[in-house]
Short mmCIF file of N, CA and C in Angstrom, two decimals:
data_model
loop_
_atom_site.label_atom_id
_atom_site.label_comp_id
_atom_site.label_asym_id
_atom_site.label_seq_id
_atom_site.Cartn_x
_atom_site.Cartn_y
_atom_site.Cartn_z
N MET A 740 -95.20 37.04 2.15
CA MET A 740 -93.85 37.25 1.51
C MET A 740 -93.61 38.65 1.37
N SER A 741 -92.49 39.19 1.79
CA SER A 741 -92.19 40.65 1.67
C SER A 741 -90.92 40.85 0.88
N VAL A 742 -91.07 41.35 -0.29
CA VAL A 742 -89.95 41.41 -1.19
C VAL A 742 -89.82 42.97 -1.51
N GLU A 743 -88.50 43.48 -1.07
CA GLU A 743 -88.26 44.75 -1.51
C GLU A 743 -87.42 44.85 -2.64
N ILE A 744 -87.89 45.65 -3.63
CA ILE A 744 -87.08 45.73 -4.90
C ILE A 744 -86.64 47.11 -5.07
N ASN A 745 -85.39 47.28 -5.28
CA ASN A 745 -84.81 48.67 -5.50
C ASN A 745 -83.90 48.64 -6.80
N ASN A 746 -84.33 49.50 -7.63
CA ASN A 746 -83.58 49.48 -8.94
C ASN A 746 -82.85 50.72 -9.07
N GLU A 747 -81.46 50.67 -8.89
CA GLU A 747 -80.65 51.89 -8.98
C GLU A 747 -79.82 51.72 -10.33
N SER A 748 -80.29 50.80 -11.14
CA SER A 748 -79.31 50.49 -12.46
C SER A 748 -79.60 51.37 -13.56
N GLY A 749 -80.60 52.06 -13.61
CA GLY A 749 -81.07 52.82 -14.74
C GLY A 749 -81.63 52.05 -15.98
N VAL A 750 -81.89 50.68 -15.71
CA VAL A 750 -82.38 49.89 -16.84
C VAL A 750 -83.72 49.27 -16.27
N ALA A 751 -84.74 49.27 -17.11
CA ALA A 751 -86.06 48.72 -16.70
C ALA A 751 -85.88 47.20 -16.53
N VAL A 752 -86.31 46.80 -15.53
CA VAL A 752 -86.16 45.26 -15.11
C VAL A 752 -87.47 44.33 -15.05
N GLY A 753 -88.56 45.10 -15.29
CA GLY A 753 -89.79 44.26 -15.06
C GLY A 753 -90.07 43.87 -13.65
N GLU A 754 -90.23 44.85 -12.79
CA GLU A 754 -90.38 44.53 -11.25
C GLU A 754 -91.46 43.68 -11.00
N ASP A 755 -92.71 43.88 -11.49
CA ASP A 755 -93.80 43.08 -11.19
C ASP A 755 -93.52 41.58 -11.50
N ARG A 756 -92.99 41.28 -12.81
CA ARG A 756 -92.59 39.83 -13.10
C ARG A 756 -91.71 39.38 -12.13
N LEU A 757 -90.67 40.10 -11.78
CA LEU A 757 -89.70 39.51 -10.75
C LEU A 757 -90.24 39.29 -9.39
N GLN A 758 -91.31 40.08 -8.94
CA GLN A 758 -92.00 40.00 -7.84
C GLN A 758 -92.78 38.59 -7.99
N ARG A 759 -93.32 38.34 -9.04
CA ARG A 759 -94.09 36.98 -9.21
C ARG A 759 -93.09 35.85 -9.27
N LEU A 760 -91.87 36.01 -9.89
CA LEU A 760 -90.88 35.11 -9.71
C LEU A 760 -90.41 34.64 -8.37
N VAL A 761 -90.17 35.71 -7.59
CA VAL A 761 -89.78 35.42 -6.23
C VAL A 761 -90.70 34.72 -5.49
N GLY A 762 -91.98 35.11 -5.62
CA GLY A 762 -93.22 34.30 -4.90
C GLY A 762 -93.20 32.90 -5.45
N PHE A 763 -93.02 32.64 -6.80
CA PHE A 763 -93.07 31.36 -7.28
C PHE A 763 -91.98 30.44 -6.68
N VAL A 764 -90.71 30.83 -6.65
CA VAL A 764 -89.54 30.14 -6.16
C VAL A 764 -89.71 29.87 -4.72
N LEU A 765 -90.18 30.88 -3.97
CA LEU A 765 -90.47 30.62 -2.46
C LEU A 765 -91.36 29.61 -2.21
N GLU A 766 -92.59 29.61 -3.08
CA GLU A 766 -93.69 28.63 -2.93
C GLU A 766 -93.07 27.27 -3.27
N SER A 767 -92.42 27.23 -4.42
CA SER A 767 -91.83 25.96 -4.94
C SER A 767 -90.77 25.28 -4.03
N MET A 768 -90.21 26.08 -3.25
CA MET A 768 -89.18 25.64 -2.26
C MET A 768 -89.73 25.45 -0.77
N TYR A 769 -91.01 25.64 -0.69
CA TYR A 769 -91.58 25.50 0.57
C TYR A 769 -91.14 26.35 1.71
N VAL A 770 -90.86 27.57 1.26
CA VAL A 770 -90.38 28.52 2.24
C VAL A 770 -91.65 29.31 2.69
N HIS A 771 -91.51 29.58 4.05
CA HIS A 771 -92.69 30.18 4.65
C HIS A 771 -93.03 31.41 4.02
N PRO A 772 -94.45 31.77 3.84
CA PRO A 772 -94.97 32.88 3.14
C PRO A 772 -94.48 34.24 3.78
N ASP A 773 -94.23 34.25 4.98
CA ASP A 773 -93.94 35.54 5.76
C ASP A 773 -92.33 35.88 5.60
N THR A 774 -91.68 35.06 4.82
CA THR A 774 -90.14 35.31 4.59
C THR A 774 -90.04 36.66 3.94
N GLU A 775 -88.92 37.24 4.20
CA GLU A 775 -88.52 38.62 3.54
C GLU A 775 -87.21 38.40 2.81
N LEU A 776 -87.17 39.12 1.67
CA LEU A 776 -85.96 39.24 0.96
C LEU A 776 -85.95 40.70 0.32
N SER A 777 -84.56 41.02 -0.03
CA SER A 777 -84.44 42.22 -0.83
C SER A 777 -83.70 41.91 -2.20
N LEU A 778 -84.23 42.54 -3.17
CA LEU A 778 -83.68 42.39 -4.54
C LEU A 778 -83.22 43.75 -5.05
N MET A 779 -81.94 43.85 -5.42
CA MET A 779 -81.49 45.20 -5.74
C MET A 779 -80.80 45.14 -7.17
N PHE A 780 -81.12 46.04 -7.82
CA PHE A 780 -80.46 46.24 -9.18
C PHE A 780 -79.45 47.36 -9.14
N VAL A 781 -78.19 47.09 -9.58
CA VAL A 781 -77.28 48.23 -9.57
C VAL A 781 -76.41 48.20 -10.86
N ASP A 782 -75.60 49.19 -11.11
CA ASP A 782 -74.85 49.38 -12.22
C ASP A 782 -73.52 48.57 -12.01
N GLU A 783 -72.71 48.63 -13.20
CA GLU A 783 -71.44 47.68 -13.08
C GLU A 783 -70.48 48.26 -12.05
N ALA A 784 -70.34 49.49 -11.78
CA ALA A 784 -69.50 50.03 -10.88
C ALA A 784 -69.91 49.64 -9.39
N ALA A 785 -71.07 49.66 -9.13
CA ALA A 785 -71.63 49.36 -7.82
C ALA A 785 -71.38 47.72 -7.58
N ILE A 786 -71.64 46.94 -8.62
CA ILE A 786 -71.51 45.49 -8.36
C ILE A 786 -70.04 45.00 -8.31
N GLU A 787 -69.21 45.85 -9.17
CA GLU A 787 -67.74 45.55 -9.00
C GLU A 787 -67.18 45.88 -7.54
N GLN A 788 -67.69 46.91 -7.02
CA GLN A 788 -67.18 47.27 -5.69
C GLN A 788 -67.66 46.24 -4.69
N LEU A 789 -68.89 45.62 -4.88
CA LEU A 789 -69.38 44.69 -3.97
C LEU A 789 -68.59 43.38 -4.15
N HIS A 790 -68.34 43.12 -5.45
CA HIS A 790 -67.51 41.84 -5.76
C HIS A 790 -66.23 41.84 -5.12
N VAL A 791 -65.50 42.82 -5.13
CA VAL A 791 -64.28 43.15 -4.70
C VAL A 791 -64.19 43.00 -3.12
N GLN A 792 -65.24 43.78 -2.44
CA GLN A 792 -65.23 43.87 -1.15
C GLN A 792 -65.71 42.44 -0.41
N TRP A 793 -66.69 41.76 -1.06
CA TRP A 793 -67.19 40.56 -0.41
C TRP A 793 -66.66 39.33 -1.00
N MET A 794 -66.20 39.24 -2.19
CA MET A 794 -65.68 37.93 -2.78
C MET A 794 -64.22 38.06 -3.08
N ASP A 795 -63.64 39.25 -2.77
CA ASP A 795 -62.21 39.43 -3.06
C ASP A 795 -61.87 38.98 -4.61
N GLU A 796 -62.82 39.39 -5.47
CA GLU A 796 -62.48 39.05 -6.95
C GLU A 796 -62.59 40.26 -7.72
N PRO A 797 -61.83 40.63 -8.74
CA PRO A 797 -61.76 41.88 -9.48
C PRO A 797 -62.91 41.85 -10.60
N GLY A 798 -63.28 43.10 -10.89
CA GLY A 798 -64.30 43.17 -11.98
C GLY A 798 -65.63 43.04 -11.63
N PRO A 799 -66.64 43.31 -12.46
CA PRO A 799 -68.03 43.22 -12.19
C PRO A 799 -68.57 41.85 -12.35
N THR A 800 -69.60 41.47 -11.82
CA THR A 800 -70.12 40.18 -11.99
C THR A 800 -71.73 40.41 -12.28
N ASP A 801 -72.29 39.33 -12.45
CA ASP A 801 -73.78 39.37 -12.81
C ASP A 801 -74.76 39.27 -11.59
N VAL A 802 -74.48 38.64 -10.53
CA VAL A 802 -75.30 38.47 -9.39
C VAL A 802 -74.56 38.10 -8.09
N LEU A 803 -74.93 38.64 -6.97
CA LEU A 803 -74.38 38.34 -5.79
C LEU A 803 -75.46 38.09 -4.88
N SER A 804 -75.22 37.05 -3.85
CA SER A 804 -76.27 36.81 -2.89
C SER A 804 -75.66 36.98 -1.45
N PHE A 805 -76.51 37.47 -0.57
CA PHE A 805 -76.00 37.73 0.78
C PHE A 805 -77.07 37.15 1.76
N PRO A 806 -76.88 35.83 2.21
CA PRO A 806 -77.83 35.26 3.05
C PRO A 806 -77.84 35.84 4.41
N MET A 807 -78.92 35.74 5.15
CA MET A 807 -79.18 36.39 6.49
C MET A 807 -79.41 35.43 7.40
N ASP A 808 -80.68 34.89 7.49
CA ASP A 808 -81.03 33.90 8.62
C ASP A 808 -80.80 32.41 8.15
N GLU A 809 -80.05 32.24 7.14
CA GLU A 809 -79.62 30.82 6.78
C GLU A 809 -80.81 29.96 6.71
N LEU A 810 -81.92 30.37 6.11
CA LEU A 810 -83.18 29.59 5.91
C LEU A 810 -82.77 28.58 4.66
N ARG A 811 -83.51 27.43 4.88
CA ARG A 811 -83.33 26.17 3.95
C ARG A 811 -84.83 26.03 3.37
N PRO A 812 -84.76 25.31 2.34
CA PRO A 812 -86.08 24.97 1.67
C PRO A 812 -86.85 24.01 2.81
N GLY A 813 -88.09 24.13 2.83
CA GLY A 813 -88.97 23.32 3.62
C GLY A 813 -89.39 22.01 2.90
N ARG A 814 -90.54 21.41 3.23
CA ARG A 814 -90.95 20.25 2.59
C ARG A 814 -92.55 20.45 2.30
N PRO A 815 -92.95 19.60 1.34
CA PRO A 815 -94.57 19.82 1.16
C PRO A 815 -95.38 19.81 2.43
N ASP A 816 -95.00 19.05 3.45
CA ASP A 816 -95.78 18.88 4.75
C ASP A 816 -95.33 19.94 5.78
N ALA A 817 -94.14 20.68 5.61
CA ALA A 817 -93.79 21.65 6.53
C ALA A 817 -92.82 22.73 5.89
N ALA A 818 -93.35 23.97 5.88
CA ALA A 818 -92.67 25.01 5.26
C ALA A 818 -91.41 25.50 6.30
N SER A 819 -90.54 26.00 5.63
CA SER A 819 -89.41 26.52 6.44
C SER A 819 -90.01 27.52 7.42
N PRO A 820 -89.20 27.86 8.60
CA PRO A 820 -89.64 28.91 9.38
C PRO A 820 -89.67 30.30 8.76
N ALA A 821 -90.50 31.22 9.16
CA ALA A 821 -90.27 32.60 8.56
C ALA A 821 -89.05 33.18 8.78
N GLY A 822 -88.52 34.09 8.24
CA GLY A 822 -87.38 34.92 8.49
C GLY A 822 -86.98 35.88 7.33
N LEU A 823 -85.67 36.27 7.54
CA LEU A 823 -85.19 37.22 6.62
C LEU A 823 -84.15 36.42 5.58
N LEU A 824 -84.50 36.15 4.41
CA LEU A 824 -83.75 35.26 3.63
C LEU A 824 -82.43 35.97 3.23
N GLY A 825 -82.41 37.15 2.90
CA GLY A 825 -81.30 37.78 2.59
C GLY A 825 -81.46 38.89 1.31
N ASP A 826 -80.30 39.18 0.69
CA ASP A 826 -80.24 40.17 -0.20
C ASP A 826 -79.64 39.55 -1.52
N ILE A 827 -80.35 40.04 -2.63
CA ILE A 827 -79.72 39.55 -3.94
C ILE A 827 -79.35 40.84 -4.79
N VAL A 828 -78.12 40.86 -5.22
CA VAL A 828 -77.82 42.15 -6.08
C VAL A 828 -77.58 41.70 -7.48
N VAL A 829 -78.31 42.22 -8.43
CA VAL A 829 -77.99 41.93 -9.93
C VAL A 829 -77.65 43.33 -10.59
N CYS A 830 -76.73 42.99 -11.57
CA CYS A 830 -76.40 43.95 -12.52
C CYS A 830 -77.08 43.74 -13.92
N PRO A 831 -78.11 44.58 -14.14
CA PRO A 831 -78.63 44.33 -15.59
C PRO A 831 -77.78 44.53 -16.69
N GLN A 832 -76.86 45.53 -16.66
CA GLN A 832 -75.88 45.85 -17.68
C GLN A 832 -75.09 44.38 -18.02
N ILE A 833 -74.67 43.72 -17.05
CA ILE A 833 -73.98 42.52 -17.32
C ILE A 833 -74.99 41.40 -17.73
N ALA A 834 -76.12 41.53 -17.22
CA ALA A 834 -77.22 40.53 -17.77
C ALA A 834 -77.59 40.66 -19.10
N LEU A 835 -77.57 41.91 -19.42
CA LEU A 835 -77.92 42.12 -20.97
C LEU A 835 -76.85 41.74 -21.86
N MET A 836 -75.60 41.94 -21.58
CA MET A 836 -74.56 41.27 -22.28
C MET A 836 -74.61 39.77 -22.29
N GLN A 837 -74.92 39.14 -21.30
CA GLN A 837 -75.11 37.72 -21.19
C GLN A 837 -76.23 37.25 -21.97
N ALA A 838 -77.33 37.92 -21.99
CA ALA A 838 -78.46 37.62 -22.73
C ALA A 838 -78.16 37.62 -24.35
N ASP A 839 -77.57 38.76 -24.69
CA ASP A 839 -77.21 38.92 -26.05
C ASP A 839 -76.21 37.71 -26.47
N ALA A 840 -75.37 37.33 -25.67
CA ALA A 840 -74.46 36.23 -26.00
C ALA A 840 -75.18 35.04 -26.17
N ALA A 841 -76.22 34.80 -25.30
CA ALA A 841 -76.97 33.52 -25.26
C ALA A 841 -78.01 33.59 -26.28
N GLY A 842 -78.41 34.58 -26.84
CA GLY A 842 -79.42 34.76 -27.89
C GLY A 842 -80.85 34.81 -27.27
N HIS A 843 -80.94 35.22 -26.01
CA HIS A 843 -82.32 35.45 -25.46
C HIS A 843 -82.44 36.76 -24.75
N SER A 844 -83.70 36.98 -24.36
CA SER A 844 -84.05 38.33 -23.83
C SER A 844 -83.46 38.74 -22.33
N LEU A 845 -83.40 39.97 -22.08
CA LEU A 845 -82.99 40.36 -20.72
C LEU A 845 -83.92 39.82 -19.76
N GLU A 846 -85.22 39.82 -20.03
CA GLU A 846 -86.23 39.17 -19.08
C GLU A 846 -85.90 37.71 -18.68
N GLN A 847 -85.49 37.05 -19.78
CA GLN A 847 -85.09 35.52 -19.37
C GLN A 847 -83.71 35.47 -18.71
N GLU A 848 -82.82 36.23 -18.87
CA GLU A 848 -81.53 36.37 -18.23
C GLU A 848 -81.92 36.68 -16.82
N LEU A 849 -82.60 37.76 -16.55
CA LEU A 849 -82.96 38.20 -15.19
C LEU A 849 -83.61 37.07 -14.30
N THR A 850 -84.46 36.36 -15.09
CA THR A 850 -85.18 35.29 -14.45
C THR A 850 -84.32 34.24 -13.99
N VAL A 851 -83.22 33.88 -14.79
CA VAL A 851 -82.17 32.91 -14.48
C VAL A 851 -81.36 33.53 -13.34
N LEU A 852 -80.93 34.76 -13.30
CA LEU A 852 -80.10 35.24 -12.38
C LEU A 852 -80.81 35.46 -10.83
N VAL A 853 -81.85 35.75 -10.91
CA VAL A 853 -82.69 35.87 -9.72
C VAL A 853 -82.96 34.55 -9.05
N THR A 854 -83.28 33.62 -9.89
CA THR A 854 -83.43 32.32 -9.47
C THR A 854 -82.18 31.70 -8.81
N HIS A 855 -81.09 31.97 -9.54
CA HIS A 855 -79.91 31.57 -9.09
C HIS A 855 -79.46 32.17 -7.70
N GLY A 856 -79.63 33.44 -7.62
CA GLY A 856 -79.34 34.03 -6.51
C GLY A 856 -80.37 33.60 -5.24
N MET A 857 -81.57 33.22 -5.48
CA MET A 857 -82.46 32.71 -4.53
C MET A 857 -82.01 31.37 -3.96
N LEU A 858 -81.48 30.52 -4.98
CA LEU A 858 -80.99 29.21 -4.64
C LEU A 858 -79.86 29.25 -3.72
N HIS A 859 -78.90 30.39 -3.84
CA HIS A 859 -77.77 30.53 -3.08
C HIS A 859 -78.20 31.00 -1.62
N LEU A 860 -79.33 31.84 -1.62
CA LEU A 860 -79.85 32.08 -0.24
C LEU A 860 -80.22 31.02 0.50
N LEU A 861 -80.86 30.10 -0.23
CA LEU A 861 -81.30 28.77 0.36
C LEU A 861 -80.38 27.71 0.65
N GLY A 862 -79.10 28.10 0.41
CA GLY A 862 -78.13 27.23 0.90
C GLY A 862 -77.44 26.22 -0.26
N PHE A 863 -77.92 26.52 -1.58
CA PHE A 863 -77.45 25.83 -2.43
C PHE A 863 -75.98 26.25 -3.06
N ASP A 864 -75.10 25.51 -3.63
CA ASP A 864 -73.92 26.09 -4.10
C ASP A 864 -73.55 25.11 -5.35
N HIS A 865 -72.37 25.53 -6.05
CA HIS A 865 -71.92 24.87 -7.07
C HIS A 865 -70.36 24.83 -7.02
N GLY A 866 -69.94 24.54 -5.84
CA GLY A 866 -68.47 24.37 -5.64
C GLY A 866 -67.93 22.99 -6.16
N THR A 867 -68.74 21.94 -6.13
CA THR A 867 -68.32 20.66 -6.61
C THR A 867 -69.30 20.35 -7.81
N PRO A 868 -68.77 19.27 -8.49
CA PRO A 868 -69.70 18.80 -9.56
C PRO A 868 -71.06 18.28 -9.24
N ASP A 869 -71.12 17.67 -8.17
CA ASP A 869 -72.40 17.11 -7.63
C ASP A 869 -73.35 18.29 -7.25
N GLU A 870 -72.75 19.23 -6.45
CA GLU A 870 -73.52 20.46 -6.02
C GLU A 870 -74.09 21.14 -7.28
N GLU A 871 -73.12 21.32 -8.29
CA GLU A 871 -73.48 22.18 -9.34
C GLU A 871 -74.62 21.29 -10.18
N ALA A 872 -74.57 20.07 -10.42
CA ALA A 872 -75.52 19.41 -10.99
C ALA A 872 -76.88 19.51 -10.27
N GLU A 873 -76.86 19.52 -9.06
CA GLU A 873 -78.07 19.70 -8.14
C GLU A 873 -78.56 21.03 -8.37
N MET A 874 -77.90 22.12 -8.20
CA MET A 874 -78.21 23.33 -8.14
C MET A 874 -78.79 23.87 -9.63
N PHE A 875 -77.85 23.55 -10.66
CA PHE A 875 -78.27 23.98 -11.87
C PHE A 875 -79.45 23.14 -12.49
N GLY A 876 -79.62 22.02 -12.01
CA GLY A 876 -80.89 21.17 -12.45
C GLY A 876 -82.16 21.89 -11.76
N LEU A 877 -82.11 22.19 -10.46
CA LEU A 877 -83.18 22.81 -9.80
C LEU A 877 -83.50 24.21 -10.43
N GLN A 878 -82.38 24.86 -10.70
CA GLN A 878 -82.58 26.27 -11.30
C GLN A 878 -83.19 26.05 -12.72
N ARG A 879 -82.92 25.13 -13.47
CA ARG A 879 -83.49 25.01 -14.82
C ARG A 879 -84.97 24.62 -14.56
N ASP A 880 -85.30 23.67 -13.74
CA ASP A 880 -86.59 23.37 -13.38
C ASP A 880 -87.52 24.46 -13.08
N LEU A 881 -87.08 25.25 -12.10
CA LEU A 881 -87.82 26.39 -11.58
C LEU A 881 -87.98 27.41 -12.78
N VAL A 882 -86.94 27.75 -13.45
CA VAL A 882 -87.03 28.65 -14.55
C VAL A 882 -88.23 28.31 -15.68
N LEU A 883 -87.88 27.00 -15.95
CA LEU A 883 -88.90 26.57 -17.00
C LEU A 883 -90.37 26.59 -16.55
N SER A 884 -90.56 26.05 -15.30
CA SER A 884 -91.88 26.17 -14.78
C SER A 884 -92.47 27.51 -14.61
N PHE A 885 -91.69 28.30 -14.19
CA PHE A 885 -92.17 29.81 -14.00
C PHE A 885 -92.55 30.28 -15.32
N SER A 886 -91.50 30.10 -16.36
CA SER A 886 -91.70 30.77 -17.73
C SER A 886 -93.02 30.12 -18.32
N THR A 887 -93.13 28.83 -18.12
CA THR A 887 -94.41 28.20 -18.71
C THR A 887 -95.70 28.74 -18.05
N ARG A 888 -95.48 28.97 -16.71
CA ARG A 888 -96.74 29.56 -15.91
C ARG A 888 -97.10 30.99 -16.45
N GLU A 889 -95.93 31.83 -16.82
CA GLU A 889 -96.19 33.06 -17.17
C GLU A 889 -96.75 33.24 -18.68
N ARG A 890 -96.71 32.37 -19.43
CA ARG A 890 -97.20 32.48 -20.77
C ARG A 890 -98.50 32.56 -20.86
#
């Protein structure tokens, strides 16, 4: 697994923990261990620019995902092929506001957002109620399993 983490946000994000999270999610989803992805942390102005440019939506957002090789989860008996999973861009300033509103830590919010971004890179979406139930259920299970493992 090759994870490039670039923090341009000015906010400490716990890069070591996020590296472990990425590894955990990839392993849990049976993604080949040689898969690559990039995780970038940017400020509100940078993510707003990306949000407008790529999603045609105004204002900053919390996380954006940019898939590359369209990899999908593997199976216990067959990992997905190796490749370039894609890029995840997170705004810690937005994450901090969301964490405060939800009554939990920035660390917890970043865990949710990075997991959410990874699921998008693996082809999951939440455009319909069924898709949303599947994706958010899987996201919840991954976050809880990782958080329990980290204690």
